[in-house]
Coordinates of C-alpha atoms in Angstrom, one line a residue:
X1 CA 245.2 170.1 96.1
X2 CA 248.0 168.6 94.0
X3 CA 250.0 169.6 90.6
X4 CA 248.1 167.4 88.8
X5 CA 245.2 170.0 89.7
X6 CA 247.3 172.5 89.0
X7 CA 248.5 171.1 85.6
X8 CA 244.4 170.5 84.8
X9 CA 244.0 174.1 85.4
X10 CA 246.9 175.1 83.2
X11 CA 245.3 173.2 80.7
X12 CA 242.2 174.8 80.4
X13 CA 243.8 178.2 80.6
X14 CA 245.9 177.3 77.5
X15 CA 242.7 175.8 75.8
X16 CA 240.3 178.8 76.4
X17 CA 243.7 180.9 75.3
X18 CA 244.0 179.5 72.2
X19 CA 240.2 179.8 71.2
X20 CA 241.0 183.8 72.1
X21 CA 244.4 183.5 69.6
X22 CA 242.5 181.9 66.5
X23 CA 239.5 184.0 66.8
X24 CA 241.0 187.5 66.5
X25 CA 243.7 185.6 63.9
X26 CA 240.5 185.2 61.9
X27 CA 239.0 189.0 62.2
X28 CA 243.0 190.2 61.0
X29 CA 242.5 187.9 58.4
X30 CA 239.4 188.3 57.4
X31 CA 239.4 192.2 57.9
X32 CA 242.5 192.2 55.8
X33 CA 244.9 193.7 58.5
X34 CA 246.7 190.9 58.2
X35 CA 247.9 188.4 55.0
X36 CA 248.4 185.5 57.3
X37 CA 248.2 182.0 55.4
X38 CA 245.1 179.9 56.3
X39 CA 247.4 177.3 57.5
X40 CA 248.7 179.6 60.6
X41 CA 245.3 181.0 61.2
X42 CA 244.0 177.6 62.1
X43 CA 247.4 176.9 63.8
X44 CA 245.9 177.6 67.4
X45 CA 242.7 176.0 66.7
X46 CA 244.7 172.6 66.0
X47 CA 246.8 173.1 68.9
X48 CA 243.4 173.4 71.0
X49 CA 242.3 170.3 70.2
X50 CA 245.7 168.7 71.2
X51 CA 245.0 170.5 74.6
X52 CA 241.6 169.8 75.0
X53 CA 242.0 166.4 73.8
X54 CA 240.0 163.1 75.0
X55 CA 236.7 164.1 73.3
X56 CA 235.8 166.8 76.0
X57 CA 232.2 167.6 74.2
X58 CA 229.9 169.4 76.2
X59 CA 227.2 167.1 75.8
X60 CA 225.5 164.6 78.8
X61 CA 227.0 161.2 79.0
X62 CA 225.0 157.8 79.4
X63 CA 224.1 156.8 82.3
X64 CA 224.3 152.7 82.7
X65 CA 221.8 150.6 81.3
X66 CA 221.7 147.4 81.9
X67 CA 224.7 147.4 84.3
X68 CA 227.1 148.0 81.5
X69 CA 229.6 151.2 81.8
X70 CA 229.9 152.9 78.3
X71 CA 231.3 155.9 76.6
X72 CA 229.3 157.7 73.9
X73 CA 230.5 157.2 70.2
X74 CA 230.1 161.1 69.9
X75 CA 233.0 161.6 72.6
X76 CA 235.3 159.4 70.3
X77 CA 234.8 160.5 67.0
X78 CA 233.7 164.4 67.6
X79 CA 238.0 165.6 67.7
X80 CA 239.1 163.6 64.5
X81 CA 235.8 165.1 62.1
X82 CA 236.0 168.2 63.6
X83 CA 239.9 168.3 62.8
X84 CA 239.0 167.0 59.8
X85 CA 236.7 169.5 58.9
X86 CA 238.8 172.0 59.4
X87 CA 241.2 170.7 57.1
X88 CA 239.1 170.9 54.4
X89 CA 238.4 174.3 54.9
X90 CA 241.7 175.3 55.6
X91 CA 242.4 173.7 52.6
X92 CA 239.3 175.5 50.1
X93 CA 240.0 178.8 51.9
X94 CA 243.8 178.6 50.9
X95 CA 243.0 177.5 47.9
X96 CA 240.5 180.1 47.1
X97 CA 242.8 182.5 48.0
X98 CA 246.1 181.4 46.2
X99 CA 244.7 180.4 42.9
X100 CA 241.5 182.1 43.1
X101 CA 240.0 178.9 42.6
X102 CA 239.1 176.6 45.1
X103 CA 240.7 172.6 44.9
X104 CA 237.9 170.7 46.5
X105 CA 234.1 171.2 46.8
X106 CA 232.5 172.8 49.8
X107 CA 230.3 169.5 49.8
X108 CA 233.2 167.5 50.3
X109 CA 234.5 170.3 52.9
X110 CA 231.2 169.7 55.0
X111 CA 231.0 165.6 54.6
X112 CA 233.0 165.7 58.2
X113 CA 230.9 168.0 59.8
X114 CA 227.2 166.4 59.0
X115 CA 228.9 163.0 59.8
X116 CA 229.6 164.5 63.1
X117 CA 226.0 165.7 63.7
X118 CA 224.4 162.5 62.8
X119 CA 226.6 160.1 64.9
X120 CA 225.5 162.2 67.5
X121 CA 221.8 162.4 66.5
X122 CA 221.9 158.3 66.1
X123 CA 223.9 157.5 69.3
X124 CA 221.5 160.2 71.4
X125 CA 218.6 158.2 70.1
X126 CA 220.6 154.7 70.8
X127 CA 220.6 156.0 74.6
X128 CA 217.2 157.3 74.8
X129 CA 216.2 153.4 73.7
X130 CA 218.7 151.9 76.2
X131 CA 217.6 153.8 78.9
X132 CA 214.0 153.2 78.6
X133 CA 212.4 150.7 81.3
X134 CA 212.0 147.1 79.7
X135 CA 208.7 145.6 79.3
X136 CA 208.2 144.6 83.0
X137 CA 209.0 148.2 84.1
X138 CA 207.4 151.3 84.9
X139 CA 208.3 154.5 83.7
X140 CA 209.7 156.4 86.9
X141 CA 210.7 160.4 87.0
X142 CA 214.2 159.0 87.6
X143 CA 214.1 157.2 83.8
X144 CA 211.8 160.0 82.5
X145 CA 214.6 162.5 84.3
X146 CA 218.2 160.3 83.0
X147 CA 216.3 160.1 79.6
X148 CA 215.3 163.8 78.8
X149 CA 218.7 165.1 77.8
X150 CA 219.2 162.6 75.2
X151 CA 215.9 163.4 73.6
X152 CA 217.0 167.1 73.6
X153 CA 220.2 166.5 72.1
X154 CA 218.6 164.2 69.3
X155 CA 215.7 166.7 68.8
X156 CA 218.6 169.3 68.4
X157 CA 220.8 167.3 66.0
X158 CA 217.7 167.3 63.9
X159 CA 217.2 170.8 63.4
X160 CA 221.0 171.4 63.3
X161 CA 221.7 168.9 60.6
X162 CA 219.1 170.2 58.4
X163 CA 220.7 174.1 59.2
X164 CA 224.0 172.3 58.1
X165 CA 222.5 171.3 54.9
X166 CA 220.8 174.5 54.1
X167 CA 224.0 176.7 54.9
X168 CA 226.2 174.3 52.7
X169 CA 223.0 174.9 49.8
X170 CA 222.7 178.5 50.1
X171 CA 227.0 178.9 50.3
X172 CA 226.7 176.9 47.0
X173 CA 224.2 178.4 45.5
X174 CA 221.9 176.0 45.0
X175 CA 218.9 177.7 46.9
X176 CA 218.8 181.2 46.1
X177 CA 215.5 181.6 47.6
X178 CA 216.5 180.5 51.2
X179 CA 217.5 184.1 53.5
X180 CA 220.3 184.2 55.9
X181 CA 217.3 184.9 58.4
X182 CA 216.0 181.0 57.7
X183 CA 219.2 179.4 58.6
X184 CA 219.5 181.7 62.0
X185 CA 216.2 180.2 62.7
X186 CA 217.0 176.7 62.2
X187 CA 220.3 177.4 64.5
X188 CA 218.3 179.6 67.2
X189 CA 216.2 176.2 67.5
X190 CA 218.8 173.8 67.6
X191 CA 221.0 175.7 70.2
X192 CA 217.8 176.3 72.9
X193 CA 217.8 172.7 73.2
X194 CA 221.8 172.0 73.3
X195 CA 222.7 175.0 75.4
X196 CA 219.8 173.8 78.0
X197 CA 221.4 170.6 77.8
X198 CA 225.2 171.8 78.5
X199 CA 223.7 174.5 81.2
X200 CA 222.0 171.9 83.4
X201 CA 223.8 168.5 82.9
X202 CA 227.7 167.6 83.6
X203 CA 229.3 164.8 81.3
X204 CA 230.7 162.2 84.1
X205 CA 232.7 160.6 81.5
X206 CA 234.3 163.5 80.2
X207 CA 234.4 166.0 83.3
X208 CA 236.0 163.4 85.7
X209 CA 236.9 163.8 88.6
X210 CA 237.1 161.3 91.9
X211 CA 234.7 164.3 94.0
X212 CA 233.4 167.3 92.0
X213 CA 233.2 170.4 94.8
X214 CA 230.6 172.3 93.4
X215 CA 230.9 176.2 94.8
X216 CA 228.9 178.9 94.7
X217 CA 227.9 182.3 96.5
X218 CA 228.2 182.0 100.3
X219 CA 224.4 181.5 100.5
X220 CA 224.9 178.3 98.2
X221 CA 225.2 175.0 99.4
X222 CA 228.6 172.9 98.5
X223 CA 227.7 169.8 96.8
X224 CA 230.0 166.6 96.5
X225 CA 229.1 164.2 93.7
X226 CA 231.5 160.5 93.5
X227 CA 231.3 160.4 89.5
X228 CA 233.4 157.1 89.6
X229 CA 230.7 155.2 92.0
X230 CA 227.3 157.1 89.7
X231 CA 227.6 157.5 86.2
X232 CA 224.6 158.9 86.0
X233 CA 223.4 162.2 84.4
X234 CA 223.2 164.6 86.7
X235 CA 221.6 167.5 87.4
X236 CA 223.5 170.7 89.4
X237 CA 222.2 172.0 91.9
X238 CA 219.0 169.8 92.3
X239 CA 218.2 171.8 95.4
X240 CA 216.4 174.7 93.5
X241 CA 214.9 174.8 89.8
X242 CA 217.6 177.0 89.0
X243 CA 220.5 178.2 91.0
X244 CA 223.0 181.2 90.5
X245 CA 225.6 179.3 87.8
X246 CA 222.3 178.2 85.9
X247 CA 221.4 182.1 85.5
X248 CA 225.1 182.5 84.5
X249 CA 225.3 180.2 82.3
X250 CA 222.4 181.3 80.5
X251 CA 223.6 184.8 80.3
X252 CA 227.0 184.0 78.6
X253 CA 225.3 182.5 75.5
X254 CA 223.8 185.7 74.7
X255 CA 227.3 186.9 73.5
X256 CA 226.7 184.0 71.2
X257 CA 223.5 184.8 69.8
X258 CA 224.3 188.3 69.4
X259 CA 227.0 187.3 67.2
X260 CA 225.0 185.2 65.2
X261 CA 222.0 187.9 65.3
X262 CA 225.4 190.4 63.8
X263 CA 226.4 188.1 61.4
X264 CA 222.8 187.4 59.9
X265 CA 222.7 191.7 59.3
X266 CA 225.4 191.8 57.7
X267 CA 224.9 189.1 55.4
X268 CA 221.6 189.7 54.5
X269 CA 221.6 193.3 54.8
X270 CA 218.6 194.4 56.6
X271 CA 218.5 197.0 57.3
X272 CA 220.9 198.1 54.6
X273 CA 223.4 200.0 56.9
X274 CA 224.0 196.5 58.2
X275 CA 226.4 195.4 55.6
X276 CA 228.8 198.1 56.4
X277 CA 229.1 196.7 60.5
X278 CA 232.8 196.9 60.9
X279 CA 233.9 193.3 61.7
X280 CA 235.8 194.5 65.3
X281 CA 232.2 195.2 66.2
X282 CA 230.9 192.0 64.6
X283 CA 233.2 190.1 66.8
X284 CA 233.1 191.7 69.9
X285 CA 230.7 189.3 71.4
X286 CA 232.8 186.7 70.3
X287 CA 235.9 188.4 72.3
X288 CA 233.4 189.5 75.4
X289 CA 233.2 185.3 75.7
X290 CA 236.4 184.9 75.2
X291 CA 238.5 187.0 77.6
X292 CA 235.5 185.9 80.4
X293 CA 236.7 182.4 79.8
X294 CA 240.5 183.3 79.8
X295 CA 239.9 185.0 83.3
X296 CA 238.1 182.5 84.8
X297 CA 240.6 179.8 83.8
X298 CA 243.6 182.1 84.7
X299 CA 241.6 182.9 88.3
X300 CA 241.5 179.3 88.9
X301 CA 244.9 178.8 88.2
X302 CA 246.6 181.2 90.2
X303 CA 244.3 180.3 93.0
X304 CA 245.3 176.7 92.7
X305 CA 249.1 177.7 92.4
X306 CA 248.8 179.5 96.1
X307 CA 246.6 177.4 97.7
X308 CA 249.4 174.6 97.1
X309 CA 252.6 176.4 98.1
X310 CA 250.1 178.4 101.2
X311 CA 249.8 176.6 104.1
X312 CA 247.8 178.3 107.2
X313 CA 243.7 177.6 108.2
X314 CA 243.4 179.8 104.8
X315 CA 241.7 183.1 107.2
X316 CA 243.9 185.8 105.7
X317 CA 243.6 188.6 103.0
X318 CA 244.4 186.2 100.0
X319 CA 241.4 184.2 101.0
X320 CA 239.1 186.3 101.5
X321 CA 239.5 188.4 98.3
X322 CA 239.9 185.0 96.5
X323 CA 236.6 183.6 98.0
X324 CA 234.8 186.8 96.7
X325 CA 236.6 186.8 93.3
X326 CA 235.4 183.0 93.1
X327 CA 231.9 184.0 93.5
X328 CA 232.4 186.5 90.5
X329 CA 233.6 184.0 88.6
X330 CA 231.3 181.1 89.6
X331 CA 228.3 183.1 88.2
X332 CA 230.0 182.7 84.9
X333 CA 231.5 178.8 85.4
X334 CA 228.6 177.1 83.4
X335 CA 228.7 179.5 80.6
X336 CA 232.3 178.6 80.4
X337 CA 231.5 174.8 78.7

């Protein structure tokens, strides 16, 4: 244990703290409580990205073909289009509001955001080629096993570029025909294969760390993997199919879907009584995932703080309430990325 831990832990409690800040800055905005400007609602959404810097995407990282260590293009470019894109709709939303007219076209507004997708479409494919056995090599479970994620991702990118394009169409106007139903179906699909992907696999080159201490319930067994000697994609807890985190992990996105599930009734009105969900309750999924993530980060931090300024052979009450409160938490840790 060091401060630099410490400091690490700090970090993501200010991260997961500021994704809190700008979401319920968005319900006051957008349930008119509040006549905020744009600009300071996606204040704390900028400053996350400051925090969170380094390209920490939740997506798995290469492993090393042909003896050569890389990073993945997404990594790199995914904090300057997503800042981007939210410039652009700072800006149209601002616009909008002020002048009642908006100063640049949603198309451009999106441009960022589909660039985003694709680069990570094309450089998912690029690994799934790299990491494919040459011509005087057999396909082995390992390959088929370092591979799969990739193809997930791609297949994902796929279906969430062409949800990208249809919600830009339909916000335009240009497909009238398309239901708010479609789009949640195109989404639904894309995000089965990415939150899979973020659930089972740990990014190496963006989670790193010299020995990751993988803990779970008492009954679980602790796990040390050396990222810097294995870059390779891997799997956690490859004692079992699926192990407690996995289950958590799984059960945080529903706040996710349920939102989105929300959102679609309300926009498309069906049944008709949806329209008039009041948007606290639209969000409260949104929140639920939220204050679990500001816990879990605050847990961690305090438990860091004392187990640095504590010595002892770490036997009395603190520990014990801590080791319980840590297997709590760890149900939720996946569901956390």
């Amino acid at each position: 244990m060091s401060w630099r831990r410490v400091l690490k832990s700090a970090q993501a409690l200010a991260a997961h703290s500021l994704l809190l800040c700008f979401t319920l800055l968005l319900l006051l905005k957008l349930d008119h409580v509040a006549s905020y400007s744009w600009w300071i609602i996606f204040f704390p959404l900028w400053v996350f990205h400051a925090v969170a810097a380094r390209g920490r995407f939740s997506l798995p990282a290469p492993s090393v073909p042909h003896n050569r260590q890389w990073a993945p293009c997404h990594s790199i470019v995914a904090t300057p289009l997503l800042v981007a894109f939210e410039l652009l709709l700072c800006i149209y939303l601002e616009s909008l509001y002020v002048n009642g007219f908006p100063t640049v076209s949603l198309k451009i507004v999106f441009l960022p955001l589909l660039a985003l997708e694709i680069v990570i479409l094309i450089d998912n494919f690029r690994m799934c080629r790299a990491l494919m056995p040459g011509d005087d090599e057999s396909m082995s479970d390992e390959a088929i096993w370092e591979t799969l994620p990739h193809f997930w991702v791609a297949i994902s990118m796929v279906f969430f570029v062409a949800a990208t394009i249809f919600t830009l169409l339909k916000l335009c106007g240009d497909v009238g025909t398309l239901g708010w139903w479609d789009l949640f179906i195109n989404f639904g699909i894309a995000e089965c294969f990415a939150f899979l992907v973020c659930t089972r696999w740990s990014n190496p080159l963006i989670h790193r760390n010299n020995h990751t201490r993988e803990v779970g319930s008492s009954s679980t067994t602790i796990g040390y993997i050396d990222w810097n000697n294995c870059l390779a994609v891997t799997p956690q807890h490859q004692d079992r199919m699926c192990g407690l985190q996995d289950i958590g992990g799984h059960i945080m996105k529903v706040p996710i879907i349920g939102f989105q599930v929300l959102l679609c009734m309300r926009l498309e009105g069906t049944p008709a009584s949806a329209r008039y969900i009041p948007l606290p309750v639209l969000f409260s999924p949104l929140f639920l995932l939220h204050v679990a993530g500001v816990l879990f980060a605050a847990f961690r931090l305090i438990e860091k703080i004392v187990l640095l300024l504590r010595t002892g052979s770490g036997t009395g009450l603190y520990f014990r309430c801590s080791s319980e409160v840590h297997d709590c938490f760890g149900f939720l840790h996946h569901g956390s990325r």
